[in-house]
Coordinates of C-alpha atoms and ligand atoms in Angstrom, one line a residue:
X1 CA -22.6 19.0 31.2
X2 CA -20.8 15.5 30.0
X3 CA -17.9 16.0 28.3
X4 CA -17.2 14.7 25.2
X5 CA -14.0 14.1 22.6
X6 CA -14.3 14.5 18.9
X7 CA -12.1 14.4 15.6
X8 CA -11.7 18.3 14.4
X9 CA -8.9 17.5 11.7
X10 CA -7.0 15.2 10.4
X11 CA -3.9 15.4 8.0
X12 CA -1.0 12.9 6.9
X13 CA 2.2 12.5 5.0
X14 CA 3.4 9.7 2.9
X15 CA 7.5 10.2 2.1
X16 CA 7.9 10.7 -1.6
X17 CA 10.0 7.5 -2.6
X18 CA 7.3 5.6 -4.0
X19 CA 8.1 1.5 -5.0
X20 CA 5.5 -0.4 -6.5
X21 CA 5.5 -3.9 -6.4
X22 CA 7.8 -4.6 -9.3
X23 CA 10.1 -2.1 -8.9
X24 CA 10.9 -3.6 -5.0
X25 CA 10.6 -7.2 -6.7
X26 CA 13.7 -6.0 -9.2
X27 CA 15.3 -4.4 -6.2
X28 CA 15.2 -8.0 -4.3
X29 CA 16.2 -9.9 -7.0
X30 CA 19.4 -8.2 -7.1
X31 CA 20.1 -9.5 -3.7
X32 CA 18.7 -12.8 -5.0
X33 CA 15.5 -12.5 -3.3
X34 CA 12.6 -13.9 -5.4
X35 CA 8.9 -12.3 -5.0
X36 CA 6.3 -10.9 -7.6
X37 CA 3.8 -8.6 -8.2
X38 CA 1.7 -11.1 -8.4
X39 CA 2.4 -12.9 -5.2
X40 CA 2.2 -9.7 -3.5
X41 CA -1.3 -8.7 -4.6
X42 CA -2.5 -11.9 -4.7
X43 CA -1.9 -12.7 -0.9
X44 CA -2.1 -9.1 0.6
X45 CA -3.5 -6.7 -1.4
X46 CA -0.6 -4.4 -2.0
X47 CA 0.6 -2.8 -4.9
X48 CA 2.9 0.2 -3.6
X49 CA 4.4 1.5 -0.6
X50 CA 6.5 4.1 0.6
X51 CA 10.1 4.7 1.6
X52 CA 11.7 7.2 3.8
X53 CA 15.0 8.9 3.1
X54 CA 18.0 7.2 5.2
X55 CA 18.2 10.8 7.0
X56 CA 14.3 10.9 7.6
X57 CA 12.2 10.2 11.2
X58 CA 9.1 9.1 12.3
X59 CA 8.9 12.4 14.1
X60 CA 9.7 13.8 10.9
X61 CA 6.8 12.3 9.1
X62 CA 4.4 13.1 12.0
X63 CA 5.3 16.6 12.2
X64 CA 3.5 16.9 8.4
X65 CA 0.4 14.9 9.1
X66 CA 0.2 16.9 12.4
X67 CA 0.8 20.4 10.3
X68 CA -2.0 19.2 8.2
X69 CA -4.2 17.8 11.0
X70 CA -3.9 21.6 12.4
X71 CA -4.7 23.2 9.1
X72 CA -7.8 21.0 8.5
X73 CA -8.9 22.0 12.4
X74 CA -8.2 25.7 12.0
X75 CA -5.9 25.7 15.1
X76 CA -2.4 26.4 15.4
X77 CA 0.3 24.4 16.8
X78 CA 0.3 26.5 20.3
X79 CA -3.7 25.3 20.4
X80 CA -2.5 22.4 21.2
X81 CA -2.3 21.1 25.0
X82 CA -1.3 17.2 24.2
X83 CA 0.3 15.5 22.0
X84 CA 0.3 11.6 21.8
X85 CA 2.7 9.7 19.2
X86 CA 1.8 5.7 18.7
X87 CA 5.2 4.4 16.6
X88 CA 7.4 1.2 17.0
X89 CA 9.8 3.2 15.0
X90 CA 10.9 5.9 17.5
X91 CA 13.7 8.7 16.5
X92 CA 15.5 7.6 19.3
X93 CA 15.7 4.9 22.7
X94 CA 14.7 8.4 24.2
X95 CA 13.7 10.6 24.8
X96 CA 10.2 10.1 22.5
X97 CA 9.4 10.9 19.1
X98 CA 6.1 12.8 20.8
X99 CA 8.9 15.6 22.8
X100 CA 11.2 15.4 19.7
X101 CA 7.8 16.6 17.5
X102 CA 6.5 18.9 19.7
X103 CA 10.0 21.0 19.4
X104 CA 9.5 20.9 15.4
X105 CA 6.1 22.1 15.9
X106 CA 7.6 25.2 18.0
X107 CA 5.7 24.6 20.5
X108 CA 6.7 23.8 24.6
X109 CA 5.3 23.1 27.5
X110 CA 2.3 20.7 26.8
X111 CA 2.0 16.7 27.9
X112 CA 3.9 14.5 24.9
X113 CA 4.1 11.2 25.0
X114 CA 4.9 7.5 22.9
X115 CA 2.2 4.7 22.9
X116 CA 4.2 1.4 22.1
X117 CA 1.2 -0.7 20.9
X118 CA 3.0 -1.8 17.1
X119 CA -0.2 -2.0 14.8
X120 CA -2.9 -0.7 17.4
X121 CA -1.0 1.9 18.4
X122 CA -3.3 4.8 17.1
X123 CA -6.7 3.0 18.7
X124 CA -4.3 3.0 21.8
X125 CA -3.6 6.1 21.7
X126 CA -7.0 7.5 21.0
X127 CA -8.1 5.7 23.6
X128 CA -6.0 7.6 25.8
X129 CA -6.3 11.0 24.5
X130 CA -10.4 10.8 24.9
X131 CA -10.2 9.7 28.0
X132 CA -7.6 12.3 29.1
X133 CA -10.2 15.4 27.6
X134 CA -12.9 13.8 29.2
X135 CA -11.5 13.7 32.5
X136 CA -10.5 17.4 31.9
X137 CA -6.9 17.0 31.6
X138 CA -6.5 17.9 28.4
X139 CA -8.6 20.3 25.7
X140 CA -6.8 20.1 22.6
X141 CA -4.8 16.6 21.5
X142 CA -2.4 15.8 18.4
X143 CA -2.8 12.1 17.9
X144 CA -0.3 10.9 16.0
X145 CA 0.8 7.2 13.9
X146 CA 4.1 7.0 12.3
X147 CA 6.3 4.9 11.2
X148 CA 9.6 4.2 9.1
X149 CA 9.2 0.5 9.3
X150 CA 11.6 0.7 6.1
X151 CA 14.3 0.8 8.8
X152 CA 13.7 -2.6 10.4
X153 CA 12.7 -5.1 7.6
X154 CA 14.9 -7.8 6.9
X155 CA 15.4 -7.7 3.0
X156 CA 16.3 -10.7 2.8
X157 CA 13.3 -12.5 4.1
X158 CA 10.5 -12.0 1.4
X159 CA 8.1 -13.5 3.5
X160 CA 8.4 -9.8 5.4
X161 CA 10.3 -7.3 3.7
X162 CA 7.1 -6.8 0.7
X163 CA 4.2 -6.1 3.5
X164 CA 5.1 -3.3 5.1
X165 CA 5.9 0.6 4.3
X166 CA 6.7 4.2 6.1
X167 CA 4.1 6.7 6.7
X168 CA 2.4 8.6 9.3
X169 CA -1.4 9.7 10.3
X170 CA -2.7 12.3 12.4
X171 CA -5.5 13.7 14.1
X172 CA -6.3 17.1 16.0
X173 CA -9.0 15.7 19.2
X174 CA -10.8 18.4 20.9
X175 CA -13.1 19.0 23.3
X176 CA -16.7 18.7 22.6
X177 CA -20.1 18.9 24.2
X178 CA -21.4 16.7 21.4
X179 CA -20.1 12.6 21.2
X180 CA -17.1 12.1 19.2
X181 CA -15.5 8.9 20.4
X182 CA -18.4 6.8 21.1
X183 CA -16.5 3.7 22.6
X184 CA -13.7 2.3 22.5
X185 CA -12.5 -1.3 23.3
X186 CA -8.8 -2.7 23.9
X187 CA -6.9 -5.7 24.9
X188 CA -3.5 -7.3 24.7
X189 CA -2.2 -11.2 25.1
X190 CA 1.8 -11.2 25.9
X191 CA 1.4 -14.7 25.2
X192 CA 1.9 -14.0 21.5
X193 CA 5.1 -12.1 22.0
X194 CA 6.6 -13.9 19.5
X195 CA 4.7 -14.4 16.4
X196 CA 5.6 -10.4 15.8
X197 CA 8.4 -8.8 16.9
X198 CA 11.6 -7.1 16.5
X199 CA 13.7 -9.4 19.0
X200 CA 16.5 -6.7 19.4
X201 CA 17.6 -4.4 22.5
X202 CA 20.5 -1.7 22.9
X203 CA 22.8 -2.8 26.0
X204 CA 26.3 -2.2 27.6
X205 CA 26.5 0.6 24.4
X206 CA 25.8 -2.2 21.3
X207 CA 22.7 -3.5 19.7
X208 CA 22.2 -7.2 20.8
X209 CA 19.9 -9.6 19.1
X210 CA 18.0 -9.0 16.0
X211 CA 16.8 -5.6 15.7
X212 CA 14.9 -6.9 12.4
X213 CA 10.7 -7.8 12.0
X214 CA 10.4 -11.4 12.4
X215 CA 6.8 -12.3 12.2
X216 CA 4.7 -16.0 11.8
X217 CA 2.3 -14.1 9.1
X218 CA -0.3 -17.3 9.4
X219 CA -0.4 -16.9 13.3
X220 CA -0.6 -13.2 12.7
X221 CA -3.7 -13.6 10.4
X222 CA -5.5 -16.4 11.9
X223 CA -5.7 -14.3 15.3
X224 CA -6.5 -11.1 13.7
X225 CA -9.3 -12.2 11.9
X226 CA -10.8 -13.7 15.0
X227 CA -9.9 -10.4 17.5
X228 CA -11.0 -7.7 14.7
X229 CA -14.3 -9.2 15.0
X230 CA -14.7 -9.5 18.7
X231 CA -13.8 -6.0 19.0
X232 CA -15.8 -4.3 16.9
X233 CA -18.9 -6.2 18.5
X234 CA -17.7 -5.2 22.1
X235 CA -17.0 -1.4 21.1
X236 CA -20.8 -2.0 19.7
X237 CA -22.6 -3.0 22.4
X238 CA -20.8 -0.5 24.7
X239 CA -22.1 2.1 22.4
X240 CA -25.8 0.1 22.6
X241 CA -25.3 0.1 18.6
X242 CA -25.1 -2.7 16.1
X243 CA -23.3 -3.5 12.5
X244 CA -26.5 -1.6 10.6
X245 CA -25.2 1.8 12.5
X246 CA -21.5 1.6 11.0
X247 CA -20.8 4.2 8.1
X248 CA -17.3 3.0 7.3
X249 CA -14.9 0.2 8.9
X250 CA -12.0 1.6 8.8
X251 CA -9.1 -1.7 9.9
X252 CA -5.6 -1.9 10.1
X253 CA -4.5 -1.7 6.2
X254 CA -2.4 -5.1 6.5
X255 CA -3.4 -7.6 4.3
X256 CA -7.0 -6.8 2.3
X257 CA -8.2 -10.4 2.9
X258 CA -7.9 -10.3 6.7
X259 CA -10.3 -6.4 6.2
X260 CA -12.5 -8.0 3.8
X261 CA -13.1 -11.3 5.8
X262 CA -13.8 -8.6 8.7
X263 CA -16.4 -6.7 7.0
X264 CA -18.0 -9.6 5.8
X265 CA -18.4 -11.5 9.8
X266 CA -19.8 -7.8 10.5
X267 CA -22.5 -8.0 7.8
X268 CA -21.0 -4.8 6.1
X269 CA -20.9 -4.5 2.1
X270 CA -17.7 -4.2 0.9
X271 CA -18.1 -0.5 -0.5
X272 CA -18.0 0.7 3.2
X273 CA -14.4 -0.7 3.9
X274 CA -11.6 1.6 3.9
X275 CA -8.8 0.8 1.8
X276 CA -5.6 2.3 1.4
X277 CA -3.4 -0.9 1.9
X278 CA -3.2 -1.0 -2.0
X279 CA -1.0 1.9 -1.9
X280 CA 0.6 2.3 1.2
X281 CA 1.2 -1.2 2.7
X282 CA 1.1 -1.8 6.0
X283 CA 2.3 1.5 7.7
X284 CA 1.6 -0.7 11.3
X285 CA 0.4 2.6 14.0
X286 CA 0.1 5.0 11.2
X287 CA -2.2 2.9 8.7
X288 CA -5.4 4.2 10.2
X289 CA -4.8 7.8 10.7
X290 CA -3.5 7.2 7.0
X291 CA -6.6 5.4 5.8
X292 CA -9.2 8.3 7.7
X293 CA -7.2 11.4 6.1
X294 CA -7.6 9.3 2.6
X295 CA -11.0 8.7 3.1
X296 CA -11.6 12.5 4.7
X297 CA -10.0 14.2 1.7
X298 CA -11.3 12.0 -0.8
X299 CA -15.1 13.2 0.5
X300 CA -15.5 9.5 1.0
X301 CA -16.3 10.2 4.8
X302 CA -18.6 13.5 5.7
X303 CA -19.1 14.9 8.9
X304 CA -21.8 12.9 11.3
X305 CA -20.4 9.2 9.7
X306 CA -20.1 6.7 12.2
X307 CA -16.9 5.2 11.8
X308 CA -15.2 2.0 13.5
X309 CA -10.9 2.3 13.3
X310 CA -9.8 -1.2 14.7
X311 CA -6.1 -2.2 15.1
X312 CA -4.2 -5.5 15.4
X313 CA -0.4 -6.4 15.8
X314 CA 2.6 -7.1 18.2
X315 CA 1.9 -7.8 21.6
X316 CA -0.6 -9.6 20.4
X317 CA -2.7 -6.4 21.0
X318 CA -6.3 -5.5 19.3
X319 CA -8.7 -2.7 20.1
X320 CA -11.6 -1.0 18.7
X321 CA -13.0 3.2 18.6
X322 CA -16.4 3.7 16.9
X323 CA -16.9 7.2 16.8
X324 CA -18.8 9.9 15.3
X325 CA -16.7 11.8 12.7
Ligands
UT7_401 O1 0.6 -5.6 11.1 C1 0.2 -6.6 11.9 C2 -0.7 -7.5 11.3 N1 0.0 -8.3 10.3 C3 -0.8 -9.1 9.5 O2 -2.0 -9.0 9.6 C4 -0.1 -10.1 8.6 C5 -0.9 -11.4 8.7 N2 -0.4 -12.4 7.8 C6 -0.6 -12.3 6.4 O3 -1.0 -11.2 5.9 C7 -0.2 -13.5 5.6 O4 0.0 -14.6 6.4 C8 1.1 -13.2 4.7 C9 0.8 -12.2 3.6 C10 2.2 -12.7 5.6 C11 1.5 -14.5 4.0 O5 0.4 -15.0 3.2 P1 0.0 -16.6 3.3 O6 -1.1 -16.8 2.3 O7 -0.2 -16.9 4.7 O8 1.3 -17.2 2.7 P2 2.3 -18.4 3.3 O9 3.1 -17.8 4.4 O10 1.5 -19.6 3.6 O11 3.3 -18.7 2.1 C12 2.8 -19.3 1.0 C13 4.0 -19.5 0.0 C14 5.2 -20.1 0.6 O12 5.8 -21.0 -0.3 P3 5.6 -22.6 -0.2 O13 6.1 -23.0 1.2 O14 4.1 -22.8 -0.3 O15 6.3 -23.2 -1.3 C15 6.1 -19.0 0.8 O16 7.5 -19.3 0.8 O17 4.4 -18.3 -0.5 C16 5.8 -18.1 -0.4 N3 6.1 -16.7 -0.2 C17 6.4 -15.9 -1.2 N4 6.5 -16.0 -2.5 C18 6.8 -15.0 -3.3 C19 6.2 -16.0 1.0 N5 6.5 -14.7 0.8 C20 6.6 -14.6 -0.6 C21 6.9 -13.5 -1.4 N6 7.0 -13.7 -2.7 N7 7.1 -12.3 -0.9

């Protein structure tokens, strides 16, 4: 019998401080920082994100999506056999934010993990946790996004500092004898190293170079529109499917023009985007898991959609999953 991988849950967690667009515009003027509400919407999309506490973690954030993922799956935290964490924003150097979360889950013992992948961290890491219960290693996965990208913005450089927010997604990934993940597609250029990164590393017991997000944000975009495309037609074809068979496009939640110009090239009406990016920012590897459990607990998404998660970011990396939810 072919063995299959499929979504049982999904849960997340969004830290309470909320800042809208004006209040973090009259927070940067203060430091003489000029932006607006209506520069921000205007060019991105976003109206709101969310803040973590100076004490708080990514593994802290995941551990709630992942609690909720659980609930929503009816399992409990010693279900689980594998747990997979995609964040740039790691608790520590080491060891990862996925051993870190499986001790505040209570649980020991199982496979845990980071996936570095910056913005297509989760496709990454669903990627590898269908592919590790298909092959039998595994029976029961946490997949996890988060991210307190609060903690390297440079808030002085508005071109940055107003895009992105902290956050995390998750999703319980089981077992199945029935498709799930239907395909999946991923790729990465180093090339583009440099048109997104955080150019800082710890050595000899200090932090050398700039630990803060520099990014060339028309690079970024013109790239992303092109790659966001090209996957979702690969992941396609690999699942002998076409754009007619997608329920809902659910894209990295970074700036609504470069999702909307996506659904467009894929013939898709807007209605069947995902969009969470108004409220949350760009939450890089947690913005899809964040966008599904929206969508999920909203009743927007019902069981047997065909969805299509696609990330883009740092690296330059891209990738596509089209799966049955
Ligand atoms: O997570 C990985 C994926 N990341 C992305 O997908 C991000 C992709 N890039 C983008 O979303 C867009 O390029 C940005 C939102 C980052 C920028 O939008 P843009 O339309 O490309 O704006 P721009 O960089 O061309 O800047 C236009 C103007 C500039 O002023 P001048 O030179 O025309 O006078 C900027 O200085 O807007 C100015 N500007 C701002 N003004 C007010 C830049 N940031 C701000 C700001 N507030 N926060």
């Amino acid at each position: 019998m072919t063995r299959y991988s499929r979504i049982t849950g999904t849960g997340s967690y969004l830290p309470p401080r909320r800042l809208t667009n004006a209040d973090l515009a009259a927070e940067l003027a203060s430091q003489g920082v000029e932006t607006s509400d209506e520069w921000i919407v205007e060019r991105t999309g976003i109206r709101a994100r969310h803040f973590a506490a100076a004490d708080v973690s990514s593994s802290d954030l995941g551990v709630e999506a992942a609690k909720h993922a659980l609930e929503a799956a009816g399992l409990q935290a010693s279900d689980i056999d594998l747990i997979i964490v995609a964040t740039s924003t790691p608790d520590m150097v080491f060891p990862s934010a996925a051993c870190i979360l499986q001790n505040k889950l209570g649980i020991a013992g199982c496979a845990a993990f980071d996936v570095q992948a910056v913005c297509s961290g989760f496709v990454y890491a669903l990627t590898v946790a269908d592919a590790m219960i298909k092959t039998g290693s595994a029976n029961k996965a946490l997949v996890i996004g988060a991210e307190v990208f609060s903690r390297i913005l440079d808030f002085s450089d508005r071109t940055t500092c107003v895009l992105f927010g902290d956050g995390a997604g998750a999703v319980v990934l089981e077992a199945s004898e029935t498709p799930g993940i239907l395909a999946s597609d991923l790729h990465a250029d180093g090339k583009h190293v440099g048109i997104l990164c955080v150019p800082g590393h710890v050595s000899g017991g200090k932090v050398l170079g700039q630990p803060l997000l520099k990014m060339d944000g028309q690079a970024v975009f013109k790239l992303a529109v092109g790659v966001l495309e090209s996957a979702a037609r690969a992941t396609l074809a690999k699942a002998n499917l076409t754009d007619a068979d997608i329920d809902w496009l659910i894209p990295h939640q970074a700036n609504i023009r470069i999702m909307q110009s996506t659904a467009k090239k894929l013939k898709m009406p807007l209605e069947k985007l995902i969009v969470t990016v108004d409220q949350h920012g760009n939450t890089s590897a947690a913005s899809i898991p964040l966008a599904l459990d929206t969508a999920v607990r909203s009743g927007k998404i019902k069981k047997g959609d065909t969805l299509m998660l696609e990330g883009v970011g740092g690296g330059f990396t891209w990738g596509a999953v089209l799966l049955n939810y």
